[in-house]
CSV table of N, CA and C and ligand atoms in Angstrom, one decimal:
chain,number,residue,atom,x,y,z
T,1,MET,N,15.1,22.1,39.7
T,1,MET,CA,15.8,20.9,39.3
T,1,MET,C,16.5,21.1,38.0
T,2,GLU,N,17.6,20.4,37.8
T,2,GLU,CA,18.5,20.5,36.6
T,2,GLU,C,18.0,19.6,35.5
T,3,LYS,N,18.4,20.0,34.2
T,3,LYS,CA,18.0,19.2,33.1
T,3,LYS,C,19.3,18.7,32.4
T,4,THR,N,19.2,17.5,31.8
T,4,THR,CA,20.3,17.0,31.0
T,4,THR,C,19.7,16.3,29.7
T,5,LEU,N,20.6,16.1,28.7
T,5,LEU,CA,20.1,15.4,27.5
T,5,LEU,C,20.8,14.0,27.4
T,6,ALA,N,19.9,13.0,27.2
T,6,ALA,CA,20.4,11.7,27.0
T,6,ALA,C,20.1,11.3,25.5
T,7,LEU,N,20.9,10.5,24.9
T,7,LEU,CA,20.6,9.9,23.6
T,7,LEU,C,20.8,8.4,23.7
T,8,ILE,N,19.8,7.7,23.3
T,8,ILE,CA,20.0,6.2,23.2
T,8,ILE,C,20.5,6.0,21.8
T,9,LYS,N,21.7,5.4,21.7
T,9,LYS,CA,22.4,5.3,20.4
T,9,LYS,C,21.8,4.2,19.6
T,10,PRO,N,22.0,4.2,18.2
T,10,PRO,CA,21.3,3.4,17.3
T,10,PRO,C,21.3,1.9,17.6
T,11,ARG,N,22.4,1.3,18.0
T,11,ARG,CA,22.4,-0.2,18.2
T,11,ARG,C,21.5,-0.5,19.4
T,12,ALA,N,21.6,0.3,20.4
T,12,ALA,CA,20.8,0.0,21.6
T,12,ALA,C,19.3,0.2,21.3
T,13,PHE,N,19.0,1.2,20.5
T,13,PHE,CA,17.6,1.4,20.1
T,13,PHE,C,17.1,0.2,19.2
T,14,ASN,N,18.0,-0.1,18.2
T,14,ASN,CA,17.6,-1.2,17.3
T,14,ASN,C,17.5,-2.6,18.0
T,15,GLU,N,18.2,-2.8,19.1
T,15,GLU,CA,18.0,-4.0,19.9
T,15,GLU,C,17.0,-3.9,20.9
T,16,ASN,N,16.1,-2.9,20.8
T,16,ASN,CA,14.9,-2.8,21.6
T,16,ASN,C,15.2,-2.6,23.1
T,17,LEU,N,16.3,-1.9,23.4
T,17,LEU,CA,16.7,-1.7,24.8
T,17,LEU,C,16.2,-0.4,25.4
T,18,LEU,N,15.4,0.4,24.6
T,18,LEU,CA,15.0,1.7,25.1
T,18,LEU,C,14.1,1.5,26.4
T,19,GLY,N,13.2,0.5,26.4
T,19,GLY,CA,12.3,0.3,27.5
T,19,GLY,C,13.1,0.0,28.8
T,20,SER,N,14.0,-1.0,28.7
T,20,SER,CA,14.8,-1.4,29.9
T,20,SER,C,15.7,-0.2,30.4
T,21,MET,N,16.3,0.5,29.4
T,21,MET,CA,17.1,1.7,29.8
T,21,MET,C,16.3,2.8,30.5
T,22,LEU,N,15.1,3.1,30.0
T,22,LEU,CA,14.3,4.1,30.6
T,22,LEU,C,13.9,3.6,32.0
T,23,ASN,N,13.6,2.4,32.2
T,23,ASN,CA,13.3,1.8,33.5
T,23,ASN,C,14.4,2.1,34.5
T,24,ASP,N,15.7,1.8,34.1
T,24,ASP,CA,16.8,2.0,34.9
T,24,ASP,C,17.0,3.5,35.2
T,25,ILE,N,16.7,4.4,34.2
T,25,ILE,CA,16.9,5.8,34.3
T,25,ILE,C,15.9,6.4,35.3
T,26,CYS,N,14.6,5.9,35.2
T,26,CYS,CA,13.6,6.4,36.1
T,26,CYS,C,13.8,5.8,37.5
T,27,ASP,N,14.2,4.6,37.6
T,27,ASP,CA,14.5,4.0,38.9
T,27,ASP,C,15.6,4.7,39.7
T,28,ALA,N,16.5,5.4,38.9
T,28,ALA,CA,17.6,6.2,39.5
T,28,ALA,C,17.2,7.6,39.9
T,29,GLY,N,15.9,7.8,39.7
T,29,GLY,CA,15.3,9.1,40.2
T,29,GLY,C,15.2,10.2,39.2
T,30,PHE,N,15.4,9.9,37.9
T,30,PHE,CA,15.3,10.9,36.8
T,30,PHE,C,13.8,10.9,36.4
T,31,TYR,N,13.3,12.1,36.0
T,31,TYR,CA,12.0,12.3,35.4
T,31,TYR,C,12.2,12.6,33.9
T,32,ILE,N,11.3,12.0,33.1
T,32,ILE,CA,11.4,12.2,31.7
T,32,ILE,C,10.5,13.5,31.4
T,33,LEU,N,11.2,14.5,30.9
T,33,LEU,CA,10.5,15.8,30.5
T,33,LEU,C,10.0,15.7,29.1
T,34,SER,N,10.8,15.1,28.2
T,34,SER,CA,10.4,15.0,26.8
T,34,SER,C,11.2,13.9,26.2
T,35,ILE,N,10.6,13.3,25.1
T,35,ILE,CA,11.3,12.2,24.4
T,35,ILE,C,10.9,12.2,23.0
T,36,LYS,N,11.8,11.9,22.1
T,36,LYS,CA,11.5,11.7,20.7
T,36,LYS,C,12.4,10.7,20.1
T,37,THR,N,12.0,10.0,19.0
T,37,THR,CA,12.9,9.2,18.2
T,37,THR,C,13.1,9.9,16.9
T,38,LEU,N,14.3,9.7,16.4
T,38,LEU,CA,14.6,10.4,15.1
T,38,LEU,C,15.8,9.7,14.4
T,39,ARG,N,16.0,10.0,13.2
T,39,ARG,CA,17.2,9.6,12.5
T,39,ARG,C,17.9,10.9,12.2
T,40,MET,N,19.2,11.0,12.6
T,40,MET,CA,20.0,12.2,12.4
T,40,MET,C,20.7,12.1,11.0
T,41,THR,N,20.8,13.2,10.3
T,41,THR,CA,21.6,13.2,9.1
T,41,THR,C,23.1,13.3,9.5
T,42,LYS,N,24.0,13.0,8.6
T,42,LYS,CA,25.4,13.1,8.9
T,42,LYS,C,25.8,14.5,9.3
T,43,GLU,N,25.1,15.5,8.6
T,43,GLU,CA,25.4,16.9,9.0
T,43,GLU,C,25.0,17.2,10.4
T,44,GLN,N,23.9,16.6,10.8
T,44,GLN,CA,23.4,16.9,12.2
T,44,GLN,C,24.3,16.2,13.2
T,45,THR,N,24.7,14.9,12.9
T,45,THR,CA,25.6,14.2,13.9
T,45,THR,C,27.0,14.9,13.9
T,46,GLY,N,27.4,15.4,12.7
T,46,GLY,CA,28.7,16.0,12.7
T,46,GLY,C,28.7,17.3,13.5
T,47,SER,N,27.6,18.0,13.4
T,47,SER,CA,27.5,19.3,14.2
T,47,SER,C,27.3,19.0,15.7
T,48,PHE,N,26.6,17.9,16.0
T,48,PHE,CA,26.3,17.5,17.4
T,48,PHE,C,27.7,17.2,18.1
T,49,TYR,N,28.5,16.5,17.4
T,49,TYR,CA,29.8,16.0,17.9
T,49,TYR,C,31.0,16.9,17.5
T,50,SER,N,30.7,18.1,17.1
T,50,SER,CA,31.8,19.0,16.5
T,50,SER,C,33.0,19.2,17.4
T,51,ILE,N,32.7,19.1,18.7
T,51,ILE,CA,33.8,19.2,19.7
T,51,ILE,C,34.9,18.2,19.5
T,52,HIS,N,34.5,17.1,18.9
T,52,HIS,CA,35.5,16.0,18.6
T,52,HIS,C,36.1,16.0,17.2
T,53,LYS,N,35.8,17.0,16.5
T,53,LYS,CA,36.3,17.1,15.1
T,53,LYS,C,37.8,17.0,15.1
T,54,GLY,N,38.3,16.1,14.2
T,54,GLY,CA,39.8,16.0,14.1
T,54,GLY,C,40.3,14.8,14.9
T,55,LYS,N,39.5,14.3,15.9
T,55,LYS,CA,40.0,13.1,16.6
T,55,LYS,C,39.8,11.9,15.8
T,56,PRO,N,40.6,10.8,16.0
T,56,PRO,CA,40.5,9.6,15.1
T,56,PRO,C,39.1,9.0,15.1
T,57,PHE,N,38.4,9.1,16.2
T,57,PHE,CA,37.1,8.4,16.3
T,57,PHE,C,35.9,9.3,15.8
T,58,TYR,N,36.2,10.5,15.3
T,58,TYR,CA,35.1,11.4,15.0
T,58,TYR,C,34.3,10.9,13.8
T,59,LYS,N,35.0,10.6,12.7
T,59,LYS,CA,34.3,10.2,11.4
T,59,LYS,C,33.5,8.9,11.6
T,60,PRO,N,34.1,7.8,12.2
T,60,PRO,CA,33.2,6.6,12.4
T,60,PRO,C,32.1,6.9,13.4
T,61,LEU,N,32.3,7.8,14.3
T,61,LEU,CA,31.3,8.1,15.3
T,61,LEU,C,30.1,8.8,14.6
T,62,VAL,N,30.4,9.8,13.7
T,62,VAL,CA,29.4,10.5,13.0
T,62,VAL,C,28.6,9.5,12.0
T,63,GLU,N,29.4,8.6,11.4
T,63,GLU,CA,28.7,7.6,10.5
T,63,GLU,C,27.8,6.7,11.4
T,64,TYR,N,28.3,6.3,12.5
T,64,TYR,CA,27.5,5.4,13.3
T,64,TYR,C,26.2,6.1,13.9
T,65,MET,N,26.4,7.3,14.4
T,65,MET,CA,25.2,7.9,15.0
T,65,MET,C,24.2,8.3,14.0
T,66,SER,N,24.6,8.4,12.7
T,66,SER,CA,23.5,8.7,11.6
T,66,SER,C,23.1,7.4,10.9
T,67,SER,N,23.5,6.2,11.4
T,67,SER,CA,23.2,5.0,10.7
T,67,SER,C,21.9,4.4,11.1
T,68,GLY,N,21.2,4.9,12.1
T,68,GLY,CA,19.9,4.3,12.6
T,68,GLY,C,19.2,5.3,13.5
T,69,THR,N,18.1,4.7,14.0
T,69,THR,CA,17.2,5.5,14.9
T,69,THR,C,17.9,5.8,16.3
T,70,VAL,N,17.7,7.0,16.8
T,70,VAL,CA,18.2,7.3,18.1
T,70,VAL,C,16.9,7.8,18.9
T,71,ALA,N,17.0,7.7,20.2
T,71,ALA,CA,16.0,8.4,21.1
T,71,ALA,C,16.6,9.5,21.8
T,72,ALA,N,16.1,10.7,21.7
T,72,ALA,CA,16.6,11.9,22.4
T,72,ALA,C,15.7,12.1,23.6
T,73,ILE,N,16.2,12.3,24.8
T,73,ILE,CA,15.4,12.3,26.0
T,73,ILE,C,15.9,13.5,26.9
T,74,VAL,N,15.0,14.3,27.3
T,74,VAL,CA,15.3,15.4,28.3
T,74,VAL,C,15.0,14.9,29.6
T,75,LEU,N,16.0,14.8,30.5
T,75,LEU,CA,15.8,14.3,31.9
T,75,LEU,C,15.9,15.4,32.9
T,76,LYS,N,15.1,15.3,34.0
T,76,LYS,CA,15.1,16.3,35.0
T,76,LYS,C,15.4,15.6,36.4
T,77,LYS,N,16.2,16.2,37.2
T,77,LYS,CA,16.6,15.7,38.5
T,77,LYS,C,17.5,16.7,39.2
T,78,ASN,N,17.5,16.7,40.5
T,78,ASN,CA,18.6,17.5,41.1
T,78,ASN,C,19.9,17.0,40.7
T,79,ASN,N,20.8,17.9,40.3
T,79,ASN,CA,22.2,17.4,39.9
T,79,ASN,C,22.2,16.5,38.7
T,80,ALA,N,21.2,16.7,37.8
T,80,ALA,CA,21.0,15.8,36.7
T,80,ALA,C,22.2,15.5,35.8
T,81,VAL,N,23.0,16.5,35.5
T,81,VAL,CA,24.1,16.3,34.6
T,81,VAL,C,25.1,15.4,35.2
T,82,GLU,N,25.6,15.7,36.4
T,82,GLU,CA,26.6,14.9,37.0
T,82,GLU,C,26.0,13.5,37.3
T,83,ASP,N,24.8,13.4,37.9
T,83,ASP,CA,24.2,12.1,38.2
T,83,ASP,C,24.0,11.2,37.0
T,84,PHE,N,23.7,11.8,35.9
T,84,PHE,CA,23.5,11.0,34.7
T,84,PHE,C,24.8,10.4,34.2
T,85,ARG,N,25.8,11.3,34.2
T,85,ARG,CA,27.2,10.8,33.9
T,85,ARG,C,27.6,9.6,34.7
T,86,LYS,N,27.2,9.7,36.0
T,86,LYS,CA,27.5,8.5,36.9
T,86,LYS,C,26.7,7.3,36.5
T,87,LEU,N,25.4,7.5,36.3
T,87,LEU,CA,24.6,6.4,35.9
T,87,LEU,C,25.0,5.7,34.6
T,88,MET,N,25.6,6.5,33.6
T,88,MET,CA,26.0,6.0,32.4
T,88,MET,C,27.3,5.1,32.6
T,89,GLY,N,28.2,5.6,33.4
T,89,GLY,CA,29.5,4.9,33.6
T,89,GLY,C,30.5,5.3,32.5
T,90,SER,N,31.7,4.7,32.6
T,90,SER,CA,32.8,5.1,31.7
T,90,SER,C,32.4,4.9,30.2
T,91,THR,N,33.2,5.7,29.4
T,91,THR,CA,32.9,5.6,27.9
T,91,THR,C,33.1,4.2,27.4
T,92,ASP,N,34.1,3.5,27.9
T,92,ASP,CA,34.3,2.1,27.5
T,92,ASP,C,33.5,1.2,28.3
T,93,PRO,N,32.5,0.5,27.8
T,93,PRO,CA,31.6,-0.4,28.6
T,93,PRO,C,32.4,-1.4,29.4
T,94,TYR,N,33.6,-1.8,29.0
T,94,TYR,CA,34.3,-2.7,29.8
T,94,TYR,C,34.9,-2.1,31.1
T,95,GLU,N,35.0,-0.8,31.1
T,95,GLU,CA,35.5,-0.1,32.2
T,95,GLU,C,34.4,0.5,33.1
T,96,ALA,N,33.2,0.5,32.5
T,96,ALA,CA,32.0,1.1,33.2
T,96,ALA,C,31.6,0.1,34.3
T,97,HIS,N,31.2,0.7,35.4
T,97,HIS,CA,30.8,-0.2,36.6
T,97,HIS,C,29.6,-1.0,36.2
T,98,LYS,N,29.5,-2.2,36.8
T,98,LYS,CA,28.5,-3.2,36.4
T,98,LYS,C,27.1,-2.8,36.3
T,99,GLY,N,26.7,-2.0,37.2
T,99,GLY,CA,25.3,-1.6,37.3
T,99,GLY,C,24.9,-0.4,36.4
T,100,SER,N,26.0,0.2,35.7
T,100,SER,CA,25.7,1.4,34.9
T,100,SER,C,25.1,1.1,33.6
T,101,LEU,N,24.5,2.1,32.9
T,101,LEU,CA,23.9,1.9,31.7
T,101,LEU,C,24.8,1.3,30.6
T,102,ARG,N,26.1,1.9,30.6
T,102,ARG,CA,27.0,1.4,29.6
T,102,ARG,C,27.5,0.0,30.0
T,103,GLY,N,27.7,-0.2,31.3
T,103,GLY,CA,28.1,-1.5,31.8
T,103,GLY,C,27.1,-2.6,31.4
T,104,LYS,N,25.8,-2.3,31.5
T,104,LYS,CA,24.8,-3.2,31.2
T,104,LYS,C,24.4,-3.4,29.7
T,105,TYR,N,24.4,-2.2,29.0
T,105,TYR,CA,23.8,-2.2,27.7
T,105,TYR,C,24.8,-1.9,26.6
T,106,GLY,N,26.0,-1.5,27.0
T,106,GLY,CA,27.0,-1.1,26.0
T,106,GLY,C,27.7,-2.3,25.4
T,107,LEU,N,28.3,-2.1,24.2
T,107,LEU,CA,28.9,-3.2,23.4
T,107,LEU,C,30.4,-2.9,23.3
T,108,THR,N,30.7,-1.7,22.7
T,108,THR,CA,32.0,-1.3,22.5
T,108,THR,C,32.1,0.2,22.8
T,109,THR,N,33.3,0.8,22.8
T,109,THR,CA,33.4,2.2,23.1
T,109,THR,C,32.5,3.0,22.2
T,110,ARG,N,32.5,2.7,20.9
T,110,ARG,CA,31.6,3.5,20.0
T,110,ARG,C,30.2,3.2,20.3
T,111,LYS,N,29.9,1.9,20.3
T,111,LYS,CA,28.5,1.4,20.5
T,111,LYS,C,28.2,1.3,22.0
T,112,ASN,N,28.4,2.4,22.8
T,112,ASN,CA,28.3,2.3,24.2
T,112,ASN,C,26.9,2.7,24.7
T,113,ALA,N,25.9,2.5,23.8
T,113,ALA,CA,24.5,2.5,24.2
T,113,ALA,C,23.9,3.9,24.5
T,114,VAL,N,24.6,4.8,25.0
T,114,VAL,CA,24.0,6.1,25.5
T,114,VAL,C,25.0,7.2,25.5
T,115,HIS,N,24.4,8.4,25.2
T,115,HIS,CA,25.2,9.7,25.4
T,115,HIS,C,24.5,10.5,26.5
T,116,GLY,N,25.4,11.2,27.3
T,116,GLY,CA,24.8,12.1,28.3
T,116,GLY,C,25.6,13.4,28.3
T,117,SER,N,25.0,14.5,28.4
T,117,SER,CA,25.7,15.8,28.4
T,117,SER,C,26.7,15.9,29.5
T,118,ASP,N,27.9,16.6,29.2
T,118,ASP,CA,29.0,16.6,30.2
T,118,ASP,C,29.1,17.8,31.0
T,119,SER,N,28.2,18.8,30.7
T,119,SER,CA,28.2,20.0,31.6
T,119,SER,C,26.8,20.7,31.4
T,120,LEU,N,26.5,21.6,32.4
T,120,LEU,CA,25.2,22.2,32.3
T,120,LEU,C,25.1,23.1,31.0
T,121,GLU,N,26.2,23.7,30.7
T,121,GLU,CA,26.2,24.5,29.5
T,121,GLU,C,25.9,23.7,28.2
T,122,ASN,N,26.6,22.5,28.1
T,122,ASN,CA,26.4,21.7,27.0
T,122,ASN,C,25.0,21.0,27.0
T,123,ALA,N,24.5,20.7,28.2
T,123,ALA,CA,23.1,20.2,28.4
T,123,ALA,C,22.1,21.1,27.7
T,124,ASN,N,22.2,22.4,28.0
T,124,ASN,CA,21.3,23.4,27.5
T,124,ASN,C,21.4,23.5,26.0
T,125,LYS,N,22.6,23.5,25.5
T,125,LYS,CA,22.9,23.5,24.0
T,125,LYS,C,22.3,22.3,23.4
T,126,GLU,N,22.5,21.1,24.0
T,126,GLU,CA,22.1,19.8,23.4
T,126,GLU,C,20.6,19.7,23.4
T,127,ILE,N,20.0,20.2,24.5
T,127,ILE,CA,18.5,20.1,24.6
T,127,ILE,C,17.9,21.0,23.4
T,128,ALA,N,18.5,22.2,23.3
T,128,ALA,CA,18.0,23.1,22.2
T,128,ALA,C,18.3,22.5,20.8
T,129,PHE,N,19.3,21.6,20.7
T,129,PHE,CA,19.6,21.0,19.4
T,129,PHE,C,18.4,20.1,19.0
T,130,PHE,N,17.8,19.4,19.9
T,130,PHE,CA,16.7,18.5,19.5
T,130,PHE,C,15.3,18.9,19.8
T,131,PHE,N,15.1,19.8,20.8
T,131,PHE,CA,13.8,20.2,21.2
T,131,PHE,C,13.5,21.6,21.0
T,132,ALA,N,12.3,21.9,20.5
T,132,ALA,CA,11.8,23.3,20.4
T,132,ALA,C,11.1,23.6,21.8
T,133,PHE,N,11.0,24.9,22.1
T,133,PHE,CA,10.5,25.4,23.3
T,133,PHE,C,9.2,24.7,23.7
T,134,GLY,N,8.3,24.6,22.7
T,134,GLY,CA,6.9,24.1,22.9
T,134,GLY,C,6.9,22.6,23.1
T,135,GLU,N,8.1,21.9,23.0
T,135,GLU,CA,8.1,20.5,23.2
T,135,GLU,C,8.6,20.1,24.6
T,136,LEU,N,8.9,21.1,25.4
T,136,LEU,CA,9.3,20.9,26.8
T,136,LEU,C,8.3,21.5,27.8
T,137,PHE,N,7.9,20.6,28.7
T,137,PHE,CA,6.9,21.0,29.7
T,137,PHE,C,7.5,20.8,31.1
T,138,TYR,N,7.3,21.8,31.9
T,138,TYR,CA,8.0,21.8,33.2
T,138,TYR,C,7.2,21.4,34.4
K,201,IDP,P1,31.5,10.4,26.5
K,201,IDP,O1,30.4,9.9,25.6
K,201,IDP,O2,31.7,9.4,27.6
K,201,IDP,O3,31.3,11.8,26.9
K,201,IDP,P2,33.5,11.3,24.6
K,201,IDP,O4,34.9,11.4,24.8
K,201,IDP,O5,32.7,12.7,24.7
K,201,IDP,O6,32.8,10.3,25.6
K,201,IDP,O7,33.3,10.7,23.2
K,201,IDP,C1,32.0,10.7,22.5
K,201,IDP,C2,31.7,9.4,22.0
K,201,IDP,O8,32.6,9.1,21.0
K,201,IDP,C3,31.7,8.2,23.0
K,201,IDP,O9,30.6,8.1,23.7
K,201,IDP,C4,32.0,7.1,22.1
K,201,IDP,O10,30.8,6.6,21.5
K,201,IDP,C5,32.9,7.7,21.0
K,201,IDP,N1,34.3,7.5,21.3
K,201,IDP,C6,35.1,8.1,22.2
K,201,IDP,N2,36.4,7.7,22.2
K,201,IDP,C7,36.4,6.7,21.3
K,201,IDP,C8,37.4,5.8,20.9
K,201,IDP,O11,38.6,5.8,21.4
K,201,IDP,N3,37.1,4.8,20.0
K,201,IDP,C9,35.8,4.8,19.4
K,201,IDP,N4,34.8,5.6,19.8
K,201,IDP,C10,35.1,6.5,20.7
K,202,MG,MG1,31.2,13.5,25.8
C-alpha cells in the first residue's frame, strides 16, 4: 500500500474539526499509520513550503501555518497520494466538490483546512519531514 502525508491546518485544528475530518478520511478507506500534533516554527513552515518561495501567497502561508497547532498524519491506502488529493478537493474551498474535505471544512484558499502530498516523491519527503523511522509502524 502507498503512503501520503496529510496536515490539518491551524484554523481547522483550532475549531476542533480534527475528529470529524479523521472520520471522513477513515470512511474513505484510509488507514492512519501515525499522527502527531505540533506547532511549526516559521523556519519549518518556510522549508516545508519552499517549492512556493517567491509566489505572492508564500509569506502569508508561512505565517499562517506557523500561527497555531497542526496535526500531521501519515495515511496508508492503495493509490493513497492521488486518492487523498481527490478526497481533499480543489485548493479553493468554493471550487472544491461538496463532499470533499476542503468543500466541507475549508474557509478560504489559505485556510482550506488540509494539506495533502502531491506526488509519491513529495509524500516520502514530507513524511520524513515530520516523522522519525521509529514513529511509523507498518
Ligand atoms: P494545494 O495545497 O492544493 O496543493 P498549492 O498550490 O500547493 O495547493 O498551494 C499550497 C497552499 O498555499 C494551498 O493549500 C493554500 O493554502 C495556499 N495557497 C495557494 N494558492 C493561494 C492563493 O492564491 N491565495 C492564498 N493562498 C494560496
Ligand atoms: Mg501543493
